[in-house]
PDB file of C-alpha atoms in Angstrom:
ATOM      1  CA  MET A   1      99.711 318.127 131.739  1.00  0.00           C
ATOM      2  CA  ALA A   2     102.863 316.896 133.439  1.00  0.00           C
ATOM      3  CA  THR A   3     106.160 318.221 132.159  1.00  0.00           C
ATOM      4  CA  GLU A   4     109.012 315.898 131.194  1.00  0.00           C
ATOM      5  CA  GLY A   5     110.790 316.604 134.472  1.00  0.00           C
ATOM      6  CA  THR A   6     107.790 315.430 136.521  1.00  0.00           C
ATOM      7  CA  LEU A   7     107.132 312.217 134.618  1.00  0.00           C
ATOM      8  CA  SER A   8     107.538 308.902 136.388  1.00  0.00           C
ATOM      9  CA  PRO A   9     110.077 306.456 134.895  1.00  0.00           C
ATOM     10  CA  SER A  10     107.377 304.420 133.140  1.00  0.00           C
ATOM     11  CA  GLU A  11     105.664 307.573 131.855  1.00  0.00           C
ATOM     12  CA  TYR A  12     108.995 308.923 130.600  1.00  0.00           C
ATOM     13  CA  ILE A  13     109.736 305.706 128.692  1.00  0.00           C
ATOM     14  CA  THR A  14     106.274 305.741 127.132  1.00  0.00           C
ATOM     15  CA  HIS A  15     106.671 309.416 126.238  1.00  0.00           C
ATOM     16  CA  HIS A  16     110.117 308.813 124.729  1.00  0.00           C
ATOM     17  CA  LEU A  17     108.983 305.838 122.648  1.00  0.00           C
ATOM     18  CA  THR A  18     105.926 307.638 121.258  1.00  0.00           C
ATOM     19  CA  PHE A  19     107.393 311.132 120.827  1.00  0.00           C
ATOM     20  CA  ASN A  20     108.418 310.513 117.208  1.00  0.00           C
ATOM     21  CA  THR A  21     105.606 308.086 116.413  1.00  0.00           C
ATOM     22  CA  LYS A  22     102.881 309.341 114.102  1.00  0.00           C
ATOM     23  CA  ALA A  23      99.624 307.402 113.900  1.00  0.00           C
ATOM     24  CA  ILE A  24      98.021 306.789 110.523  1.00  0.00           C
ATOM     25  CA  GLY A  25      94.266 307.094 110.692  1.00  0.00           C
ATOM     26  CA  GLU A  26      92.370 306.434 113.904  1.00  0.00           C
ATOM     27  CA  GLY A  27      93.757 304.272 116.662  1.00  0.00           C
ATOM     28  CA  ALA A  28      97.302 303.152 117.349  1.00  0.00           C
ATOM     29  CA  PHE A  29      97.453 299.989 115.241  1.00  0.00           C
ATOM     30  CA  TRP A  30      99.125 301.613 112.215  1.00  0.00           C
ATOM     31  CA  ALA A  31     101.864 304.127 112.957  1.00  0.00           C
ATOM     32  CA  ILE A  32     105.220 305.315 111.655  1.00  0.00           C
ATOM     33  CA  ASN A  33     108.308 305.803 113.788  1.00  0.00           C
ATOM     34  CA  ILE A  34     109.616 308.944 112.121  1.00  0.00           C
ATOM     35  CA  ASP A  35     113.142 308.799 113.578  1.00  0.00           C
ATOM     36  CA  SER A  36     113.779 305.150 112.644  1.00  0.00           C
ATOM     37  CA  LEU A  37     112.337 305.635 109.163  1.00  0.00           C
ATOM     38  CA  VAL A  38     114.312 308.807 108.430  1.00  0.00           C
ATOM     39  CA  MET A  39     117.585 307.448 109.802  1.00  0.00           C
ATOM     40  CA  GLY A  40     117.202 304.105 108.010  1.00  0.00           C
ATOM     41  CA  VAL A  41     116.461 305.688 104.627  1.00  0.00           C
ATOM     42  CA  LEU A  42     119.133 308.365 105.054  1.00  0.00           C
ATOM     43  CA  LEU A  43     121.844 305.883 106.045  1.00  0.00           C
ATOM     44  CA  GLY A  44     120.853 303.573 103.200  1.00  0.00           C
ATOM     45  CA  ILE A  45     121.151 306.377 100.650  1.00  0.00           C
ATOM     46  CA  ILE A  46     124.485 307.570 102.062  1.00  0.00           C
ATOM     47  CA  SER A  47     126.068 304.102 102.189  1.00  0.00           C
ATOM     48  CA  MET A  48     124.935 303.121  98.688  1.00  0.00           C
ATOM     49  CA  ALA A  49     125.992 306.517  97.305  1.00  0.00           C
ATOM     50  CA  LEU A  50     129.490 306.150  98.764  1.00  0.00           C
ATOM     51  CA  ILE A  51     129.912 302.698  97.222  1.00  0.00           C
ATOM     52  CA  TRP A  52     128.579 303.974  93.881  1.00  0.00           C
ATOM     53  CA  MET A  53     131.082 306.832  93.928  1.00  0.00           C
ATOM     54  CA  VAL A  54     133.959 304.442  94.604  1.00  0.00           C
ATOM     55  CA  ALA A  55     132.775 302.002  91.912  1.00  0.00           C
ATOM     56  CA  ARG A  56     132.382 304.822  89.378  1.00  0.00           C
ATOM     57  CA  LYS A  57     135.998 305.865  89.887  1.00  0.00           C
ATOM     58  CA  ALA A  58     137.381 302.307  89.915  1.00  0.00           C
ATOM     59  CA  THR A  59     140.408 301.632  87.729  1.00  0.00           C
ATOM     60  CA  ALA A  60     142.168 298.505  86.522  1.00  0.00           C
ATOM     61  CA  GLY A  61     145.510 299.755  87.816  1.00  0.00           C
ATOM     62  CA  VAL A  62     146.646 300.204  91.390  1.00  0.00           C
ATOM     63  CA  PRO A  63     143.428 300.652  93.397  1.00  0.00           C
ATOM     64  CA  SER A  64     142.886 303.489  95.824  1.00  0.00           C
ATOM     65  CA  LYS A  65     142.266 302.719  99.487  1.00  0.00           C
ATOM     66  CA  GLY A  66     138.538 303.174  99.009  1.00  0.00           C
ATOM     67  CA  GLN A  67     138.457 300.923  95.951  1.00  0.00           C
ATOM     68  CA  ALA A  68     140.543 298.273  97.714  1.00  0.00           C
ATOM     69  CA  PHE A  69     138.158 298.317 100.695  1.00  0.00           C
ATOM     70  CA  VAL A  70     135.072 297.998  98.495  1.00  0.00           C
ATOM     71  CA  GLU A  71     136.651 295.210  96.428  1.00  0.00           C
ATOM     72  CA  LEU A  72     137.601 293.379  99.616  1.00  0.00           C
ATOM     73  CA  MET A  73     134.022 293.652 100.880  1.00  0.00           C
ATOM     74  CA  PHE A  74     132.607 292.547  97.532  1.00  0.00           C
ATOM     75  CA  GLY A  75     134.900 289.516  97.480  1.00  0.00           C
ATOM     76  CA  PHE A  76     134.103 288.581 101.073  1.00  0.00           C
ATOM     77  CA  ILE A  77     130.333 288.681 100.549  1.00  0.00           C
ATOM     78  CA  ASP A  78     130.593 286.853  97.211  1.00  0.00           C
ATOM     79  CA  ASP A  79     132.597 284.036  98.800  1.00  0.00           C
ATOM     80  CA  GLN A  80     129.994 283.630 101.557  1.00  0.00           C
ATOM     81  CA  VAL A  81     127.140 283.485  99.034  1.00  0.00           C
ATOM     82  CA  LYS A  82     129.053 281.040  96.804  1.00  0.00           C
ATOM     83  CA  ASN A  83     129.378 278.576  99.678  1.00  0.00           C
ATOM     84  CA  ILE A  84     125.613 278.575 100.319  1.00  0.00           C
ATOM     85  CA  PHE A  85     123.782 279.347  97.086  1.00  0.00           C
ATOM     86  CA  HIS A  86     124.451 277.061  94.104  1.00  0.00           C
ATOM     87  CA  GLY A  87     123.142 278.948  91.131  1.00  0.00           C
ATOM     88  CA  ASP A  88     123.482 282.280  89.370  1.00  0.00           C
ATOM     89  CA  ARG A  89     124.275 284.209  92.526  1.00  0.00           C
ATOM     90  CA  HIS A  90     125.181 287.394  90.676  1.00  0.00           C
ATOM     91  CA  ALA A  91     121.658 287.777  89.273  1.00  0.00           C
ATOM     92  CA  PHE A  92     120.143 288.766  92.625  1.00  0.00           C
ATOM     93  CA  ILE A  93     121.318 286.880  95.734  1.00  0.00           C
ATOM     94  CA  ALA A  94     124.860 288.289  95.973  1.00  0.00           C
ATOM     95  CA  PRO A  95     123.827 291.937  95.330  1.00  0.00           C
ATOM     96  CA  ALA A  96     120.989 291.565  97.838  1.00  0.00           C
ATOM     97  CA  ALA A  97     123.365 290.096 100.421  1.00  0.00           C
ATOM     98  CA  LEU A  98     125.833 292.945  99.882  1.00  0.00           C
ATOM     99  CA  THR A  99     123.081 295.549 100.221  1.00  0.00           C
ATOM    100  CA  VAL A 100     121.703 293.963 103.393  1.00  0.00           C
ATOM    101  CA  PHE A 101     125.144 293.649 104.988  1.00  0.00           C
ATOM    102  CA  ILE A 102     126.238 297.226 104.273  1.00  0.00           C
ATOM    103  CA  TRP A 103     122.893 298.762 105.222  1.00  0.00           C
ATOM    104  CA  VAL A 104     122.577 296.872 108.526  1.00  0.00           C
ATOM    105  CA  LEU A 105     126.264 297.479 109.327  1.00  0.00           C
ATOM    106  CA  VAL A 106     125.904 301.244 108.798  1.00  0.00           C
ATOM    107  CA  MET A 107     122.712 301.401 110.862  1.00  0.00           C
ATOM    108  CA  ASN A 108     124.338 299.405 113.662  1.00  0.00           C
ATOM    109  CA  SER A 109     127.452 301.600 113.492  1.00  0.00           C
ATOM    110  CA  MET A 110     125.442 304.658 114.521  1.00  0.00           C
ATOM    111  CA  ASP A 111     125.790 303.177 118.001  1.00  0.00           C
ATOM    112  CA  PHE A 112     129.462 304.241 117.985  1.00  0.00           C
ATOM    113  CA  LEU A 113     128.538 307.940 117.939  1.00  0.00           C
ATOM    114  CA  PRO A 114     128.154 309.457 121.443  1.00  0.00           C
ATOM    115  CA  ILE A 115     124.489 310.318 121.851  1.00  0.00           C
ATOM    116  CA  ASP A 116     125.228 313.439 123.921  1.00  0.00           C
ATOM    117  CA  VAL A 117     127.518 314.804 121.183  1.00  0.00           C
ATOM    118  CA  MET A 118     124.922 314.019 118.512  1.00  0.00           C
ATOM    119  CA  ALA A 119     122.190 315.645 120.598  1.00  0.00           C
ATOM    120  CA  HIS A 120     124.215 318.832 121.250  1.00  0.00           C
ATOM    121  CA  PHE A 121     125.804 319.413 117.841  1.00  0.00           C
ATOM    122  CA  ILE A 122     123.372 317.775 115.393  1.00  0.00           C
ATOM    123  CA  TYR A 123     119.882 317.416 116.820  1.00  0.00           C
ATOM    124  CA  ALA A 124     119.637 320.506 119.036  1.00  0.00           C
ATOM    125  CA  PRO A 125     120.477 322.985 116.214  1.00  0.00           C
ATOM    126  CA  LEU A 126     117.709 321.346 114.180  1.00  0.00           C
ATOM    127  CA  GLY A 127     115.255 321.757 117.041  1.00  0.00           C
ATOM    128  CA  ILE A 128     115.084 318.006 117.706  1.00  0.00           C
ATOM    129  CA  HIS A 129     115.115 317.036 121.383  1.00  0.00           C
ATOM    130  CA  GLU A 130     114.332 313.313 121.218  1.00  0.00           C
ATOM    131  CA  TRP A 131     115.658 311.197 118.366  1.00  0.00           C
ATOM    132  CA  ARG A 132     116.633 307.550 117.886  1.00  0.00           C
ATOM    133  CA  SER A 133     120.065 307.453 116.243  1.00  0.00           C
ATOM    134  CA  VAL A 134     120.276 303.663 115.854  1.00  0.00           C
ATOM    135  CA  PRO A 135     117.429 302.422 113.629  1.00  0.00           C
ATOM    136  CA  THR A 136     118.123 298.758 114.383  1.00  0.00           C
ATOM    137  CA  SER A 137     117.438 299.344 118.085  1.00  0.00           C
ATOM    138  CA  ASP A 138     113.794 299.785 117.000  1.00  0.00           C
ATOM    139  CA  ILE A 139     111.989 296.471 116.590  1.00  0.00           C
ATOM    140  CA  ASN A 140     109.880 297.956 113.800  1.00  0.00           C
ATOM    141  CA  THR A 141     113.005 298.438 111.658  1.00  0.00           C
ATOM    142  CA  THR A 142     114.288 294.907 112.144  1.00  0.00           C
ATOM    143  CA  PHE A 143     110.825 293.452 111.533  1.00  0.00           C
ATOM    144  CA  ALA A 144     110.514 295.461 108.321  1.00  0.00           C
ATOM    145  CA  LEU A 145     113.855 294.094 107.098  1.00  0.00           C
ATOM    146  CA  ALA A 146     112.960 290.537 108.095  1.00  0.00           C
ATOM    147  CA  ILE A 147     109.503 290.723 106.493  1.00  0.00           C
ATOM    148  CA  ALA A 148     111.069 292.019 103.252  1.00  0.00           C
ATOM    149  CA  VAL A 149     113.364 288.965 103.214  1.00  0.00           C
ATOM    150  CA  TRP A 150     110.362 286.745 104.057  1.00  0.00           C
ATOM    151  CA  ILE A 151     108.382 288.131 101.103  1.00  0.00           C
ATOM    152  CA  LEU A 152     111.372 287.540  98.811  1.00  0.00           C
ATOM    153  CA  MET A 153     111.638 283.990 100.137  1.00  0.00           C
ATOM    154  CA  ILE A 154     108.010 283.267  99.235  1.00  0.00           C
ATOM    155  CA  TYR A 155     108.406 285.007  95.865  1.00  0.00           C
ATOM    156  CA  PHE A 156     111.419 282.921  94.848  1.00  0.00           C
ATOM    157  CA  GLY A 157     109.776 279.756  96.155  1.00  0.00           C
ATOM    158  CA  ILE A 158     106.797 280.326  93.861  1.00  0.00           C
ATOM    159  CA  LYS A 159     108.975 281.525  90.972  1.00  0.00           C
ATOM    160  CA  VAL A 160     111.283 278.487  91.047  1.00  0.00           C
ATOM    161  CA  LYS A 161     108.710 275.765  91.842  1.00  0.00           C
ATOM    162  CA  GLY A 162     105.538 277.329  90.469  1.00  0.00           C
ATOM    163  CA  PHE A 163     102.538 278.116  92.636  1.00  0.00           C
ATOM    164  CA  GLY A 164     101.285 274.538  92.448  1.00  0.00           C
ATOM    165  CA  GLY A 165     104.699 273.145  93.320  1.00  0.00           C
ATOM    166  CA  TRP A 166     105.042 275.539  96.243  1.00  0.00           C
ATOM    167  CA  ILE A 167     101.628 274.538  97.624  1.00  0.00           C
ATOM    168  CA  HIS A 168     102.457 270.866  97.034  1.00  0.00           C
ATOM    169  CA  GLU A 169     105.651 271.257  99.063  1.00  0.00           C
ATOM    170  CA  LEU A 170     103.695 272.807 101.947  1.00  0.00           C
ATOM    171  CA  PHE A 171     101.679 269.586 102.293  1.00  0.00           C
ATOM    172  CA  THR A 172     104.231 266.925 101.318  1.00  0.00           C
ATOM    173  CA  ALA A 173     107.458 267.987 103.057  1.00  0.00           C
ATOM    174  CA  PRO A 174     109.181 266.932 105.236  1.00  0.00           C
ATOM    175  CA  PHE A 175     107.276 263.717 106.126  1.00  0.00           C
ATOM    176  CA  GLY A 176     106.249 262.537 102.675  1.00  0.00           C
ATOM    177  CA  SER A 177     103.262 262.727 100.373  1.00  0.00           C
ATOM    178  CA  LYS A 178     100.873 260.342 102.140  1.00  0.00           C
ATOM    179  CA  VAL A 179      97.474 261.945 102.728  1.00  0.00           C
ATOM    180  CA  TRP A 180      97.439 261.269 106.474  1.00  0.00           C
ATOM    181  CA  VAL A 181     100.677 263.242 107.024  1.00  0.00           C
ATOM    182  CA  TRP A 182      99.480 266.324 105.124  1.00  0.00           C
ATOM    183  CA  PRO A 183      98.236 268.097 108.286  1.00  0.00           C
ATOM    184  CA  ALA A 184     101.555 267.513 110.074  1.00  0.00           C
ATOM    185  CA  ASN A 185     103.543 268.706 107.052  1.00  0.00           C
ATOM    186  CA  PHE A 186     101.402 271.810 106.697  1.00  0.00           C
ATOM    187  CA  LEU A 187     101.669 272.591 110.416  1.00  0.00           C
ATOM    188  CA  PHE A 188     105.459 272.217 110.436  1.00  0.00           C
ATOM    189  CA  ASN A 189     105.856 274.411 107.348  1.00  0.00           C
ATOM    190  CA  ILE A 190     103.571 277.127 108.734  1.00  0.00           C
ATOM    191  CA  ILE A 191     105.559 277.170 111.994  1.00  0.00           C
ATOM    192  CA  GLU A 192     108.755 277.440 109.958  1.00  0.00           C
ATOM    193  CA  TYR A 193     107.391 280.330 107.895  1.00  0.00           C
ATOM    194  CA  ILE A 194     106.305 282.170 111.044  1.00  0.00           C
ATOM    195  CA  SER A 195     109.483 281.528 113.025  1.00  0.00           C
ATOM    196  CA  LYS A 196     111.890 282.718 110.329  1.00  0.00           C
ATOM    197  CA  PRO A 197     110.985 286.443 110.351  1.00  0.00           C
ATOM    198  CA  LEU A 198     110.557 286.361 114.135  1.00  0.00           C
ATOM    199  CA  SER A 199     114.020 284.950 114.846  1.00  0.00           C
ATOM    200  CA  HIS A 200     115.564 286.985 112.014  1.00  0.00           C
ATOM    201  CA  SER A 201     114.310 290.299 113.397  1.00  0.00           C
ATOM    202  CA  LEU A 202     114.390 289.687 117.147  1.00  0.00           C
ATOM    203  CA  ARG A 203     118.038 288.580 117.137  1.00  0.00           C
ATOM    204  CA  LEU A 204     119.218 291.849 115.587  1.00  0.00           C
ATOM    205  CA  PHE A 205     116.864 294.010 117.644  1.00  0.00           C
ATOM    206  CA  GLY A 206     117.677 292.268 120.927  1.00  0.00           C
ATOM    207  CA  ASN A 207     121.418 292.711 120.570  1.00  0.00           C
ATOM    208  CA  MET A 208     121.265 296.356 119.489  1.00  0.00           C
ATOM    209  CA  TYR A 209     118.602 297.379 122.001  1.00  0.00           C
ATOM    210  CA  ALA A 210     120.396 295.601 124.854  1.00  0.00           C
ATOM    211  CA  GLY A 211     123.593 297.407 123.903  1.00  0.00           C
ATOM    212  CA  GLU A 212     121.793 300.753 124.103  1.00  0.00           C
ATOM    213  CA  VAL A 213     120.320 299.879 127.508  1.00  0.00           C
ATOM    214  CA  ILE A 214     123.719 298.868 128.910  1.00  0.00           C
ATOM    215  CA  PHE A 215     125.258 302.144 127.753  1.00  0.00           C
ATOM    216  CA  LEU A 216     122.418 304.021 129.484  1.00  0.00           C
ATOM    217  CA  LEU A 217     122.915 302.034 132.702  1.00  0.00           C
ATOM    218  CA  LEU A 218     126.645 302.738 132.670  1.00  0.00           C
ATOM    219  CA  GLY A 219     125.855 306.422 132.191  1.00  0.00           C
ATOM    220  CA  LEU A 220     123.540 306.330 135.204  1.00  0.00           C
ATOM    221  CA  LEU A 221     126.273 304.634 137.218  1.00  0.00           C
ATOM    222  CA  ALA A 222     128.664 307.451 136.315  1.00  0.00           C
ATOM    223  CA  SER A 223     126.180 310.010 137.638  1.00  0.00           C
ATOM    224  CA  THR A 224     126.046 308.531 141.136  1.00  0.00           C
ATOM    225  CA  SER A 225     129.461 309.448 142.581  1.00  0.00           C
ATOM    226  CA  VAL A 226     133.171 309.815 141.829  1.00  0.00           C
ATOM    227  CA  THR A 227     133.535 306.063 142.231  1.00  0.00           C
ATOM    228  CA  GLY A 228     130.642 305.616 139.826  1.00  0.00           C
ATOM    229  CA  VAL A 229     132.413 307.823 137.289  1.00  0.00           C
ATOM    230  CA  PHE A 230     135.547 305.668 137.515  1.00  0.00           C
ATOM    231  CA  PHE A 231     133.776 302.328 137.195  1.00  0.00           C
ATOM    232  CA  GLY A 232     131.319 303.697 134.662  1.00  0.00           C
ATOM    233  CA  ALA A 233     134.176 304.849 132.435  1.00  0.00           C
ATOM    234  CA  LEU A 234     136.081 301.577 132.925  1.00  0.00           C
ATOM    235  CA  LEU A 235     133.088 299.358 132.222  1.00  0.00           C
ATOM    236  CA  GLY A 236     131.960 301.632 129.410  1.00  0.00           C
ATOM    237  CA  ALA A 237     135.325 301.307 127.663  1.00  0.00           C
ATOM    238  CA  GLY A 238     135.207 297.523 127.969  1.00  0.00           C
ATOM    239  CA  TRP A 239     131.638 297.330 126.748  1.00  0.00           C
ATOM    240  CA  SER A 240     132.442 299.667 123.829  1.00  0.00           C
ATOM    241  CA  ILE A 241     135.199 297.329 122.637  1.00  0.00           C
ATOM    242  CA  PHE A 242     132.903 294.327 122.936  1.00  0.00           C
ATOM    243  CA  HIS A 243     130.085 296.228 121.236  1.00  0.00           C
ATOM    244  CA  ILE A 244     132.279 296.817 118.175  1.00  0.00           C
ATOM    245  CA  LEU A 245     132.271 293.052 117.645  1.00  0.00           C
ATOM    246  CA  ILE A 246     128.499 292.893 118.159  1.00  0.00           C
ATOM    247  CA  VAL A 247     127.837 295.590 115.557  1.00  0.00           C
ATOM    248  CA  GLY A 248     129.773 293.800 112.814  1.00  0.00           C
ATOM    249  CA  LEU A 249     128.747 290.302 113.882  1.00  0.00           C
ATOM    250  CA  GLN A 250     125.015 291.063 113.891  1.00  0.00           C
ATOM    251  CA  ALA A 251     125.218 292.598 110.417  1.00  0.00           C
ATOM    252  CA  PHE A 252     127.031 289.469 109.216  1.00  0.00           C
ATOM    253  CA  VAL A 253     124.528 287.108 110.872  1.00  0.00           C
ATOM    254  CA  PHE A 254     121.561 288.994 109.421  1.00  0.00           C
ATOM    255  CA  MET A 255     123.138 288.848 105.965  1.00  0.00           C
ATOM    256  CA  MET A 256     123.954 285.144 106.238  1.00  0.00           C
ATOM    257  CA  LEU A 257     120.416 284.264 107.333  1.00  0.00           C
ATOM    258  CA  THR A 258     119.096 286.261 104.386  1.00  0.00           C
ATOM    259  CA  VAL A 259     121.250 284.208 102.002  1.00  0.00           C
ATOM    260  CA  VAL A 260     120.266 280.936 103.698  1.00  0.00           C
ATOM    261  CA  TYR A 261     116.535 281.692 103.529  1.00  0.00           C
ATOM    262  CA  LEU A 262     116.656 282.753  99.879  1.00  0.00           C
ATOM    263  CA  SER A 263     118.795 279.730  99.024  1.00  0.00           C
ATOM    264  CA  MET A 264     116.302 277.403 100.722  1.00  0.00           C
ATOM    265  CA  ALA A 265     113.516 278.982  98.662  1.00  0.00           C
ATOM    266  CA  HIS A 266     115.350 277.932  95.481  1.00  0.00           C
ATOM    267  CA  GLU A 267     115.752 274.336  96.617  1.00  0.00           C
ATOM    268  CA  GLY A 268     113.166 271.623  96.964  1.00  0.00           C
ATOM    269  CA  HIS A 269     112.823 269.166  99.814  1.00  0.00           C
TER     270      HIS A 269
END
């Protein structure tokens, strides 16, 4: 069996991607990416626990810095939801939007931590040699989030319109209720239902994964020569600044699409 040092580039990538993947049952169709799952759950618990601690200590007087930050975030998300969803947003939509935004933002923000420092001081003492620190750079994580939103979208569509009304809308929108346009309506709605989770997940994954790849390429450039070190550091600093915007922007976009999809489920054509 070839050691890691003798693997070809393609073999190394395959080995790296499957190292923390555990198959369920026989075959490779159903599997769990242990690193993405553990990091996603852990970061979700930590972020929600921090907000709960701040909310528990909130006072009506002069707020602390933590309380002021949380209140600012709450107000920002609530304003965005209010502009899109016209209903009782505080029942579910606004809390869901806040949860999605914070969770995705924290997962994306793991990209700010230097992977070599994490590997040396965190993972190596635990005996972990290959670990994905950024869950959203795994397409399985972003698909799971998008599919959860997709299921909620169908649930609210049936809840608000009734199962019969939801089925009726599949065949009568957007071209009308004439029998001869039912196939076209159904086809357009099915394409819409399929495209939503695809675009929702691939946008977040593509940006985060591409960011990881660029950081790796800049690291390889720095290993070539002294000139490579200079340009690698210069380009890396520039890309890091730009990547800060990507991390926050992608969390915001994912949250906004979640609100838009759930709002559309509450409205009829």
